[in-house]
Tab-separated table of N, CA and C in Angstrom:
chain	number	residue	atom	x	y	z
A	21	UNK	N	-3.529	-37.239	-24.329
A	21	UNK	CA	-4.549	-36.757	-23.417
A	21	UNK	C	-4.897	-35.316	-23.786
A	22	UNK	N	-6.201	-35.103	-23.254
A	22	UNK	CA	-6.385	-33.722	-23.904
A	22	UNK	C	-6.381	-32.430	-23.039
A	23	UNK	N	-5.835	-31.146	-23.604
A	23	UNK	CA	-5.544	-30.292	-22.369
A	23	UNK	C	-5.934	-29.838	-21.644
A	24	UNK	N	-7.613	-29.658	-22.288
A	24	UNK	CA	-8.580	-29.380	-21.396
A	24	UNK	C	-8.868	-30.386	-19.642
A	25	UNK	N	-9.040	-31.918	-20.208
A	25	UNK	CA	-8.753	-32.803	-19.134
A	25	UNK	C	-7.659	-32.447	-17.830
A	26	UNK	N	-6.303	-32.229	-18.782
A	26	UNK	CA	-5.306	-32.047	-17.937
A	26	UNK	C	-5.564	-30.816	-17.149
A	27	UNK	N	-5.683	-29.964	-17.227
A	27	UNK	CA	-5.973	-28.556	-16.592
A	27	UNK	C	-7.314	-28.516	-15.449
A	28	UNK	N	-8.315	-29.711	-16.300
A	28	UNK	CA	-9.213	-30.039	-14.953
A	28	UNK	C	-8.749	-30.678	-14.021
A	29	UNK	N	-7.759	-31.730	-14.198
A	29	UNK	CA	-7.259	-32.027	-13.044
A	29	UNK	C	-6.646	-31.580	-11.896
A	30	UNK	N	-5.747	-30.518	-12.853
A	30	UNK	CA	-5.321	-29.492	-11.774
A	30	UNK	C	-6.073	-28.584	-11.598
A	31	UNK	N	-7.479	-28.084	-11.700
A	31	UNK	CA	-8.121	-27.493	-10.877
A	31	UNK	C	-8.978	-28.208	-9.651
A	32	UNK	N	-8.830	-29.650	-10.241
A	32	UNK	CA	-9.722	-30.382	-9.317
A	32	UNK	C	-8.893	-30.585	-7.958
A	33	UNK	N	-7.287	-30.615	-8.233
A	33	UNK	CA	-6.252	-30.552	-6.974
A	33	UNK	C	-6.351	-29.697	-6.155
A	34	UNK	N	-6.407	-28.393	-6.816
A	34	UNK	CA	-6.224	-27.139	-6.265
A	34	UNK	C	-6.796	-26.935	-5.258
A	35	UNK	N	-8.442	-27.567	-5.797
A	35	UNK	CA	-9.951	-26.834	-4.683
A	35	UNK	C	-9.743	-27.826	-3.932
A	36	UNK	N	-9.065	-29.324	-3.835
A	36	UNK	CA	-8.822	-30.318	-2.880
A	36	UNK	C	-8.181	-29.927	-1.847
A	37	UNK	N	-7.657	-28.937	-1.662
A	37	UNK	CA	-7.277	-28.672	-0.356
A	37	UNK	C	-5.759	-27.871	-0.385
A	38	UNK	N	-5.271	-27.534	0.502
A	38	UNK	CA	-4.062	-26.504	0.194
A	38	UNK	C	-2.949	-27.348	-0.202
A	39	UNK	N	-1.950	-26.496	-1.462
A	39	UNK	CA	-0.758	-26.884	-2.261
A	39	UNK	C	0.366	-26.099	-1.404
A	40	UNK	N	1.222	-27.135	-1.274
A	40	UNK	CA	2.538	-26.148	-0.760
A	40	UNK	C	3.299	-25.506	-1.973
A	41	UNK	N	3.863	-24.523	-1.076
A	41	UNK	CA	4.474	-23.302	-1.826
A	41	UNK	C	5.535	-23.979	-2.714
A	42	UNK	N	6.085	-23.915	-4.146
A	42	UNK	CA	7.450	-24.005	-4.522
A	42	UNK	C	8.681	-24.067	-4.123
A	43	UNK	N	9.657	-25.174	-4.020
A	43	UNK	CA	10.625	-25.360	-3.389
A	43	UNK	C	10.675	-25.581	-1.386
A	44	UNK	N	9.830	-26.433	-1.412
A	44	UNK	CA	10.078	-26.545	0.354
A	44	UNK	C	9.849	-27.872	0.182
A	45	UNK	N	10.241	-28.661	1.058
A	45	UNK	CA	10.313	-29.592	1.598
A	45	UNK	C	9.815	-29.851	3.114
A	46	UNK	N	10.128	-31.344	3.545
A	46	UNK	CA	9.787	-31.509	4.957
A	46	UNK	C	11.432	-32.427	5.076
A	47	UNK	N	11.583	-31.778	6.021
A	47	UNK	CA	12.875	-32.540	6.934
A	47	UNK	C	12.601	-32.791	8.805
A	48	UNK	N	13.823	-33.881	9.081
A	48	UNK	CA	12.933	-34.543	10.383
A	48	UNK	C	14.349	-34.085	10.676
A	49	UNK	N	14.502	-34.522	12.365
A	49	UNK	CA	15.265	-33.909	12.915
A	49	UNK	C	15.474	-34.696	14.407
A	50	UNK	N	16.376	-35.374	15.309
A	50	UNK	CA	15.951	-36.549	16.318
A	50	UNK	C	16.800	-35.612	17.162
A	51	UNK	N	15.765	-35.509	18.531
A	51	UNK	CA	16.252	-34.611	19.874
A	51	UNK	C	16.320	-36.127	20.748
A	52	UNK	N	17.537	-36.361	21.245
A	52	UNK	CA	17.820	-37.235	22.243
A	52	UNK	C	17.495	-36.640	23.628
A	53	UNK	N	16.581	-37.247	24.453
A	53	UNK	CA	16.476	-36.873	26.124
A	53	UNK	C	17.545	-37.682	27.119
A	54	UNK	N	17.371	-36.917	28.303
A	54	UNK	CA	18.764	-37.506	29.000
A	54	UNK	C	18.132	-38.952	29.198
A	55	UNK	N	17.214	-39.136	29.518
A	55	UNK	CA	16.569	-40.659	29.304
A	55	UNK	C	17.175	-41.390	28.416
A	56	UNK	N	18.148	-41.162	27.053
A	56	UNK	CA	17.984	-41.742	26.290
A	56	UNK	C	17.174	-41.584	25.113
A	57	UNK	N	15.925	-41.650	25.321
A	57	UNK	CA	14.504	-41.639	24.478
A	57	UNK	C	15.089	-40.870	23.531
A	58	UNK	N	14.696	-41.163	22.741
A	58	UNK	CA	14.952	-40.228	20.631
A	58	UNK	C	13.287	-40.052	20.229
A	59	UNK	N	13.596	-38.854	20.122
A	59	UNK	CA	12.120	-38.244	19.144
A	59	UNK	C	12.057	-37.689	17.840
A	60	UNK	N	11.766	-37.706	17.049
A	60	UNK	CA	11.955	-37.200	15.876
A	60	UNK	C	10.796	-36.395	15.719
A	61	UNK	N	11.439	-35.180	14.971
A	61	UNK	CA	10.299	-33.768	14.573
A	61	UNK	C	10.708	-33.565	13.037
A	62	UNK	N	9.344	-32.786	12.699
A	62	UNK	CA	9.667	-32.267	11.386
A	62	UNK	C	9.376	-30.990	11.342
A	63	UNK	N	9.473	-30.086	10.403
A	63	UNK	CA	9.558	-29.269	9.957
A	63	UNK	C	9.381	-28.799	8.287
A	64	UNK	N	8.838	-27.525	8.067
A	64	UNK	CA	8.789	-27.411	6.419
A	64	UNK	C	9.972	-26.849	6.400
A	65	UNK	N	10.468	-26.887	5.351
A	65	UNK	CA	12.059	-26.130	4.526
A	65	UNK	C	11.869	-25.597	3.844
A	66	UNK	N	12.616	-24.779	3.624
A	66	UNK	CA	12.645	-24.248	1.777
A	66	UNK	C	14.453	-23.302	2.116
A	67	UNK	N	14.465	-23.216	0.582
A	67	UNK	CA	15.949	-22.530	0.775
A	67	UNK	C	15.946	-20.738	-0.329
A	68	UNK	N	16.850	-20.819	-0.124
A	68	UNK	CA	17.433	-19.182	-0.689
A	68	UNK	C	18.471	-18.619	-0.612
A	69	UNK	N	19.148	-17.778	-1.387
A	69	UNK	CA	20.132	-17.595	-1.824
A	69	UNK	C	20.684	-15.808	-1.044
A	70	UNK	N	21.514	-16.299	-0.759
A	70	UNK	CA	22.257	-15.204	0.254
A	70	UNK	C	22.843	-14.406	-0.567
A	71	UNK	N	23.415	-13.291	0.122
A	71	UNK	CA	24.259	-12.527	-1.135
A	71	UNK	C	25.189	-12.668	-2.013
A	72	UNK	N	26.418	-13.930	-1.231
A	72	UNK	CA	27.133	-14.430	-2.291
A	72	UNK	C	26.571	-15.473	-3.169
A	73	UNK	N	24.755	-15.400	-3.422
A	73	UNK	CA	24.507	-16.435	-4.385
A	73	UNK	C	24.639	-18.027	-3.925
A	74	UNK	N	24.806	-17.937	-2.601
A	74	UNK	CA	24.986	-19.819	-2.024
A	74	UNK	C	23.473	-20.023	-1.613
A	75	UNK	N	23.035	-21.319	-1.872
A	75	UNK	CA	22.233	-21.588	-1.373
A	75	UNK	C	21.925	-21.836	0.201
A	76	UNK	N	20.656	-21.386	0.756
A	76	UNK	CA	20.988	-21.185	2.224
A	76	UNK	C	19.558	-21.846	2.647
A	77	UNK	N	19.364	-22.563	3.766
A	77	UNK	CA	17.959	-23.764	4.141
A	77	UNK	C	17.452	-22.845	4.979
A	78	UNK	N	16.388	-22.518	4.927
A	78	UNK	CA	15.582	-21.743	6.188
A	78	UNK	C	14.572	-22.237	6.052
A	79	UNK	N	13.944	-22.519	7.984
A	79	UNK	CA	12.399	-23.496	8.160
A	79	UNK	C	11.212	-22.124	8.055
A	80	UNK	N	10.546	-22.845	7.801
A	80	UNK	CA	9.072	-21.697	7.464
A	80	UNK	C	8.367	-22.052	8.252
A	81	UNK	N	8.066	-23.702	8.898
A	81	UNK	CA	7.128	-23.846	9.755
A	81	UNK	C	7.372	-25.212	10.281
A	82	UNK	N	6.740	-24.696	11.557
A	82	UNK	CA	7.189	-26.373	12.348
A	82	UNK	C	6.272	-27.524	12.499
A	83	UNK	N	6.563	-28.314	12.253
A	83	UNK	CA	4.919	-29.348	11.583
A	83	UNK	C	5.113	-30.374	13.061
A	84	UNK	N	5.949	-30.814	13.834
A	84	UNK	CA	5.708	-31.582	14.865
A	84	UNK	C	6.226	-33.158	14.487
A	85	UNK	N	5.147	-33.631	15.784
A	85	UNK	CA	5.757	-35.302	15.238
A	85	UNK	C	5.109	-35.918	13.897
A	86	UNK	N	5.083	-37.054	13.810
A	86	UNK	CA	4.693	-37.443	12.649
A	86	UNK	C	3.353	-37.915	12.673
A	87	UNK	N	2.229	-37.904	13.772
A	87	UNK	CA	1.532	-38.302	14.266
A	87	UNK	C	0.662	-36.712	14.219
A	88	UNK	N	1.087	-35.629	13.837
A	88	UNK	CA	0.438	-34.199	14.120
A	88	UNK	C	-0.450	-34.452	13.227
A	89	UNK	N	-1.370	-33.000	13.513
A	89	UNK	CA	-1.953	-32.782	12.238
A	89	UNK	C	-1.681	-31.741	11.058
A	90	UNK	N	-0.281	-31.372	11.641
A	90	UNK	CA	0.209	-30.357	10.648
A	90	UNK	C	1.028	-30.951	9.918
A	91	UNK	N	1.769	-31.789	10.729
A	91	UNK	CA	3.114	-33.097	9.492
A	91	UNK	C	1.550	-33.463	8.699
A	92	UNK	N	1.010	-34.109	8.747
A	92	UNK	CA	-0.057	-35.220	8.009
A	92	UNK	C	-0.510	-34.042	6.476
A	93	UNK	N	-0.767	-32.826	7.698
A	93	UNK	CA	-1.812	-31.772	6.517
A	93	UNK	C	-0.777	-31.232	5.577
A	94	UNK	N	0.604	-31.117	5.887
A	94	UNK	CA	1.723	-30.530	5.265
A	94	UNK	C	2.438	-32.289	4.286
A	95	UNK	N	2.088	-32.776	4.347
A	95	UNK	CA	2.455	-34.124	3.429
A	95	UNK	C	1.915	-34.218	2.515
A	96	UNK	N	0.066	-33.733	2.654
A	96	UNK	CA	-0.678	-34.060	1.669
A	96	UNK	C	-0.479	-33.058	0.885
A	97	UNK	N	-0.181	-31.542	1.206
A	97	UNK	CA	-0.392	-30.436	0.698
A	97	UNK	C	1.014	-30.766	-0.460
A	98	UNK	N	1.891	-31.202	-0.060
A	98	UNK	CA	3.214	-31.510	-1.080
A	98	UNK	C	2.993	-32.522	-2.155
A	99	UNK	N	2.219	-33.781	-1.584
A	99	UNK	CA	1.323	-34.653	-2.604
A	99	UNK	C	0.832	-33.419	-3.489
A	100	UNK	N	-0.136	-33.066	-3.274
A	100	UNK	CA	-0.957	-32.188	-4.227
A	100	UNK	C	0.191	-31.197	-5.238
A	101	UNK	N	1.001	-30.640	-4.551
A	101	UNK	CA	2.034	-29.525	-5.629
A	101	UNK	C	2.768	-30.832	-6.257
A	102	UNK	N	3.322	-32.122	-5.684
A	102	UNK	CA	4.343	-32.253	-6.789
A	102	UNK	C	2.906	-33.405	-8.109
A	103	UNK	N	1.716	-33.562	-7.973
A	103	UNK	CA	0.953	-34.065	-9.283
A	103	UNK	C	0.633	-32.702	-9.425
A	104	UNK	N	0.356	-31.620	-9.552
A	104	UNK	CA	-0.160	-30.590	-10.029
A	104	UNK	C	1.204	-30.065	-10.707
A	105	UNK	N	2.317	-30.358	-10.479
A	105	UNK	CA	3.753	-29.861	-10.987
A	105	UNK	C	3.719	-30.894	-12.188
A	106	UNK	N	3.565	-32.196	-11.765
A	106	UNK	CA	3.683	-33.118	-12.911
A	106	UNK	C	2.200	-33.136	-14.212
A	107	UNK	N	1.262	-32.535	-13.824
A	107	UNK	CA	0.312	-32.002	-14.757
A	107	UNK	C	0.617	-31.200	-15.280
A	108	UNK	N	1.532	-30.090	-14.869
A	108	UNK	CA	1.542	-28.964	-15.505
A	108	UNK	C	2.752	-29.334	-16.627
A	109	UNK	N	3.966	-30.170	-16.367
A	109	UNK	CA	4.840	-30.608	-17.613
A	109	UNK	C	4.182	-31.609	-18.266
A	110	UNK	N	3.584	-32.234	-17.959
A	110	UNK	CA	2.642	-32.817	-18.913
A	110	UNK	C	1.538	-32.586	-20.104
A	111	UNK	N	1.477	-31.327	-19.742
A	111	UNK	CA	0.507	-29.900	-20.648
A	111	UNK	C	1.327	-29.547	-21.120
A	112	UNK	N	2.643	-28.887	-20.340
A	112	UNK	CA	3.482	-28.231	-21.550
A	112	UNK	C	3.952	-28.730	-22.592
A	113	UNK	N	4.366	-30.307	-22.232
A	113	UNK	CA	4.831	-31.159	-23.264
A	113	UNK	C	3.499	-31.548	-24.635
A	114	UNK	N	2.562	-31.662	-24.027
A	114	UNK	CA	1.496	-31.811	-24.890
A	114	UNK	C	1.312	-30.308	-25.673
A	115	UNK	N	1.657	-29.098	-24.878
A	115	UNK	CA	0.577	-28.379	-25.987
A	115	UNK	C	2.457	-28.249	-26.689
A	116	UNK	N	3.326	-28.383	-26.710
A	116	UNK	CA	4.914	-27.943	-27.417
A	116	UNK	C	4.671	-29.480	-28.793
A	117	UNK	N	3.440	-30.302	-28.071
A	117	UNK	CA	3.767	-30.929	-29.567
A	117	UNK	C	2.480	-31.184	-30.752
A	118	UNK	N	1.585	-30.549	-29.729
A	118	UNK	CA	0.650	-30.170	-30.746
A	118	UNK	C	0.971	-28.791	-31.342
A	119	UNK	N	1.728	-27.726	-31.002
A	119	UNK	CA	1.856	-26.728	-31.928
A	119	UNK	C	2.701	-26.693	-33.220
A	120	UNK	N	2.333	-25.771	-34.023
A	120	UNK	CA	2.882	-25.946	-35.192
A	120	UNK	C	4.294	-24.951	-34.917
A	121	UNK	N	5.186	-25.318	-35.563
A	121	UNK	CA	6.591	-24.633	-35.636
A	121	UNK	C	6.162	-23.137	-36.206
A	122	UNK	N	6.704	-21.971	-35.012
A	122	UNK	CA	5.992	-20.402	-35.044
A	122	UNK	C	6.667	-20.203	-36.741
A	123	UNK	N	6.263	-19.730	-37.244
A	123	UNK	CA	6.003	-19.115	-38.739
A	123	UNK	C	6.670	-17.812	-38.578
A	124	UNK	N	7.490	-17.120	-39.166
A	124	UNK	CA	8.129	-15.674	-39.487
A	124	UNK	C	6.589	-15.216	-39.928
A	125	UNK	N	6.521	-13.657	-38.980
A	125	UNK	CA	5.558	-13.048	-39.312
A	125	UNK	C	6.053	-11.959	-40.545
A	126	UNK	N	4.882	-11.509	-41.293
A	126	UNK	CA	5.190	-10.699	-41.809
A	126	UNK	C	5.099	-9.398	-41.640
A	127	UNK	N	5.231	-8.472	-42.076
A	127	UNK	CA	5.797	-7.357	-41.461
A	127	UNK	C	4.380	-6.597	-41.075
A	128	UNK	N	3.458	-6.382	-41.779
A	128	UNK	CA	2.275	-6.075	-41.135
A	128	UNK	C	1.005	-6.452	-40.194
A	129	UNK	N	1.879	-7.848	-40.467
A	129	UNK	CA	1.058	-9.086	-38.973
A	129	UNK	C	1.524	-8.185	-37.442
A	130	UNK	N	0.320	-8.215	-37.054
A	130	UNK	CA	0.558	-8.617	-34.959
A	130	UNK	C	0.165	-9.293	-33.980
A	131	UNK	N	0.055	-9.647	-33.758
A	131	UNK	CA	0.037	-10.532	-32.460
A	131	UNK	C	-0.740	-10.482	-31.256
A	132	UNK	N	-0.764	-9.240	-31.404
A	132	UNK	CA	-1.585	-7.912	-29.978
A	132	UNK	C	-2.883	-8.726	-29.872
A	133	UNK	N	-3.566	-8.998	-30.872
A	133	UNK	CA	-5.261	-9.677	-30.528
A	133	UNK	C	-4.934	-10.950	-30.732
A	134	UNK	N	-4.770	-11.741	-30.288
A	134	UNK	CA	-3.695	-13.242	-30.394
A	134	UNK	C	-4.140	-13.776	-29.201
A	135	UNK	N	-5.305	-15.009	-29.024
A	135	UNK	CA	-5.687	-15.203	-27.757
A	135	UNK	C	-4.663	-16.374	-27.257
A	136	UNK	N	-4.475	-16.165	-25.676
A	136	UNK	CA	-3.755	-16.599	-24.787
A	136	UNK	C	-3.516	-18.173	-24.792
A	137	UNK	N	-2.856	-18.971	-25.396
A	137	UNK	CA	-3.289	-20.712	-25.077
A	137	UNK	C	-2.758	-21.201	-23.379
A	138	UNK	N	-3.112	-21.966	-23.340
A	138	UNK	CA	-2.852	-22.771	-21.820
A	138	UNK	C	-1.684	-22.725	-21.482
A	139	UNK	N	-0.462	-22.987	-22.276
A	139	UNK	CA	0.511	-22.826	-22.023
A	139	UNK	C	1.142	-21.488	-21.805
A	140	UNK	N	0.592	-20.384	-22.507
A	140	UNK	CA	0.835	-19.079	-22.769
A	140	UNK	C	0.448	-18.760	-21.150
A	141	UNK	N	-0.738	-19.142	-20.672
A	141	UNK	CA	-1.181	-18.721	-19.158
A	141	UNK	C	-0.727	-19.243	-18.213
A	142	UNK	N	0.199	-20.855	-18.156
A	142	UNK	CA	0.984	-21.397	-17.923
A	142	UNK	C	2.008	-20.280	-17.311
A	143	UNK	N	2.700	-19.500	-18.167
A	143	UNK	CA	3.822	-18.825	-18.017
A	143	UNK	C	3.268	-17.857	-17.469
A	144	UNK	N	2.229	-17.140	-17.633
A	144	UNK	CA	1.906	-16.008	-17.399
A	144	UNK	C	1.785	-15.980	-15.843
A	145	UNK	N	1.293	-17.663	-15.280
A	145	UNK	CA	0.938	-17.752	-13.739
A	145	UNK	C	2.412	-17.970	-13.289
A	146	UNK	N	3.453	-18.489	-13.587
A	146	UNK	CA	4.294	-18.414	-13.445
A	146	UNK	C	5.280	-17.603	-13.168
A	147	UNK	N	5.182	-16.384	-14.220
A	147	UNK	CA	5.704	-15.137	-13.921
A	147	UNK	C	4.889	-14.423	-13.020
A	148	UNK	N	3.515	-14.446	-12.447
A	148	UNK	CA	3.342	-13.469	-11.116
A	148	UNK	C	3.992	-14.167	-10.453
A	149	UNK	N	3.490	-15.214	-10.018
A	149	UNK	CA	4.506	-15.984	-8.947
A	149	UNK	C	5.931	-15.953	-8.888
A	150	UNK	N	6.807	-15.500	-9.371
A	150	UNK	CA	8.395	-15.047	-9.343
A	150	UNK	C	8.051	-13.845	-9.106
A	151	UNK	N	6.990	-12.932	-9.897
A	151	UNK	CA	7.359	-11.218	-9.381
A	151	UNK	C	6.483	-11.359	-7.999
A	152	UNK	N	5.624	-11.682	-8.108
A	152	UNK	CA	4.899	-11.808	-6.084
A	152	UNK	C	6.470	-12.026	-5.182
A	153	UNK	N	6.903	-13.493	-5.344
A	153	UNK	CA	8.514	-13.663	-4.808
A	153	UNK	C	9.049	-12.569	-5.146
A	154	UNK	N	9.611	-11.652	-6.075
A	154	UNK	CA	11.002	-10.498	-5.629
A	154	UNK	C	9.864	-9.511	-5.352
A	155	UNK	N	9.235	-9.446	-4.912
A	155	UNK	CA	8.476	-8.543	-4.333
A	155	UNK	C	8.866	-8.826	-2.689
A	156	UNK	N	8.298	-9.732	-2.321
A	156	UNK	CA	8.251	-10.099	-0.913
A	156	UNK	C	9.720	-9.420	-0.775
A	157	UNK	N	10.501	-10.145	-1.561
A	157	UNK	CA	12.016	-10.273	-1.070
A	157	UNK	C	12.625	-8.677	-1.220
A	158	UNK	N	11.997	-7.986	-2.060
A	158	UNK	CA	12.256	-6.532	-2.220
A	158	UNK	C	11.714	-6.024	-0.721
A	159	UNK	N	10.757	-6.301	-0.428
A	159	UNK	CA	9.945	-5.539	1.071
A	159	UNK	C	10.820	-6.202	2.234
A	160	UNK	N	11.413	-7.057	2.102
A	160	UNK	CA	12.005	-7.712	3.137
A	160	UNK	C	13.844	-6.940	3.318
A	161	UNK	N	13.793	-7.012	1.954
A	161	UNK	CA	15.493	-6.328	1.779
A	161	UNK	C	15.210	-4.282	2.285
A	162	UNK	N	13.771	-3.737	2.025
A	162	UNK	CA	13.668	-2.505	2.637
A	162	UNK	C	13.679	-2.678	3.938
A	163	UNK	N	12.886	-3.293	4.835
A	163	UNK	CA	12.824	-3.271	5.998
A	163	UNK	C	14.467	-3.839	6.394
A	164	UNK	N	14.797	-4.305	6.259
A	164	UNK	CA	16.319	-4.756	6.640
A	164	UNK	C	17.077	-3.601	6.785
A	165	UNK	N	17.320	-2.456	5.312
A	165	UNK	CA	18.219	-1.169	5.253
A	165	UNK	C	17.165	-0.219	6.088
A	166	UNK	N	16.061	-0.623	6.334
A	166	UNK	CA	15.668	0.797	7.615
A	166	UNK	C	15.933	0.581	8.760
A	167	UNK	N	15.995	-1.194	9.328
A	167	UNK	CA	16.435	-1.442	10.087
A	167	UNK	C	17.942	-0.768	10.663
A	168	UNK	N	18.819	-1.353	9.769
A	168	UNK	CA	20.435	-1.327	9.421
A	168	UNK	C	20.200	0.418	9.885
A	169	UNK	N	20.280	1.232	8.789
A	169	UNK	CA	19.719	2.687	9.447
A	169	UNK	C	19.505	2.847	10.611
A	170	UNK	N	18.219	2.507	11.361
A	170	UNK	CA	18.029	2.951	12.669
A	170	UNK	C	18.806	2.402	13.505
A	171	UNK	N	19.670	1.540	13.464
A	171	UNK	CA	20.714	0.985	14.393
A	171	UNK	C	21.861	2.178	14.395
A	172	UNK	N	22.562	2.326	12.713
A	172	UNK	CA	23.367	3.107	12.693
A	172	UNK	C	23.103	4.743	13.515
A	173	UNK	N	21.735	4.937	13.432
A	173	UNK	CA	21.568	6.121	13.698
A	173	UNK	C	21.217	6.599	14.912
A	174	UNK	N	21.031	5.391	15.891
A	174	UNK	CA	21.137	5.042	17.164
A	174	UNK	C	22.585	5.152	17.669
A	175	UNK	N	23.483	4.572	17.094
A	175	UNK	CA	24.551	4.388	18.119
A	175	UNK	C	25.394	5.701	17.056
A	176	UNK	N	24.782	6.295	16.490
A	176	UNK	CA	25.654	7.715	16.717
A	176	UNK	C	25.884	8.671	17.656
């Protein structure tokens, strides 16, 4: 298939309507009433890693019964990331075997004017999206130690 195709597809996903974020899920959850009666709710997930490095589940948003329109709109939105996930290894695998095995440059070759291939931008969208993430998580870990601070500096 050709990469151009593939890459339209995933733009054609994209403008289809909203993709959920990387790594979340939907999990359900059954509240028994004294009636008896069982209801089941869902919720989005996603997880993260605490200081000793364990993985840790925290909800981002509460989607309702299964009948909502936020479970329904949050189902499709995960449809859409995991074929737009499976387009995107599907490109990588395609353009890793249409390229030719990288060549030792020689010493006065560079690279610097070397235009970007799909896969190259591939990574490139990839890496904002991890530095956007330790960003957040950097602004989140400041507000925490000013927090921590103004407590300490309170109960002095």
């Amino acid at each position: 298939m050709n990469p151009q195709i593939l890459q339209q597809q995933i733009d054609s996903i994209e403008r289809s309507g909203v993709v959920a974020p990387p790594n979340t899920w939907i999990s359900s959850y059954v509240v028994t009433k004294k009636s008896g009666k069982s209801y089941r709710y869902y919720r989005l997930m996603t997880h993260r890693r605490d200081e000793e490095g364990k993985l840790k589940k925290k909800m981002l948003k509460y989607l309702g019964a299964e009948d909502s329109k936020a479970y329904k709109k949050m189902v499709a939105a995960i449809k859409r990331r995991n074929r737009i996930q499976a387009l995107q290894r599907q490109l990588l695998r395609l353009m890793a075997q249409g390229q030719p095995q990288p060549r030792r440059r020689s010493r006065g070759s560079s690279a610097v004017n070397s235009p970007l291939t799909t896969s190259d931008r591939m990574l490139l969208v990839q890496l904002q999206q991890q530095l956007t993430e330790l960003m957040v998580r950097f602004e989140q870990f400041e507000r925490e130690m000013k927090r921590m601070q103004n407590s300490s500096v309170k109960s002095s």
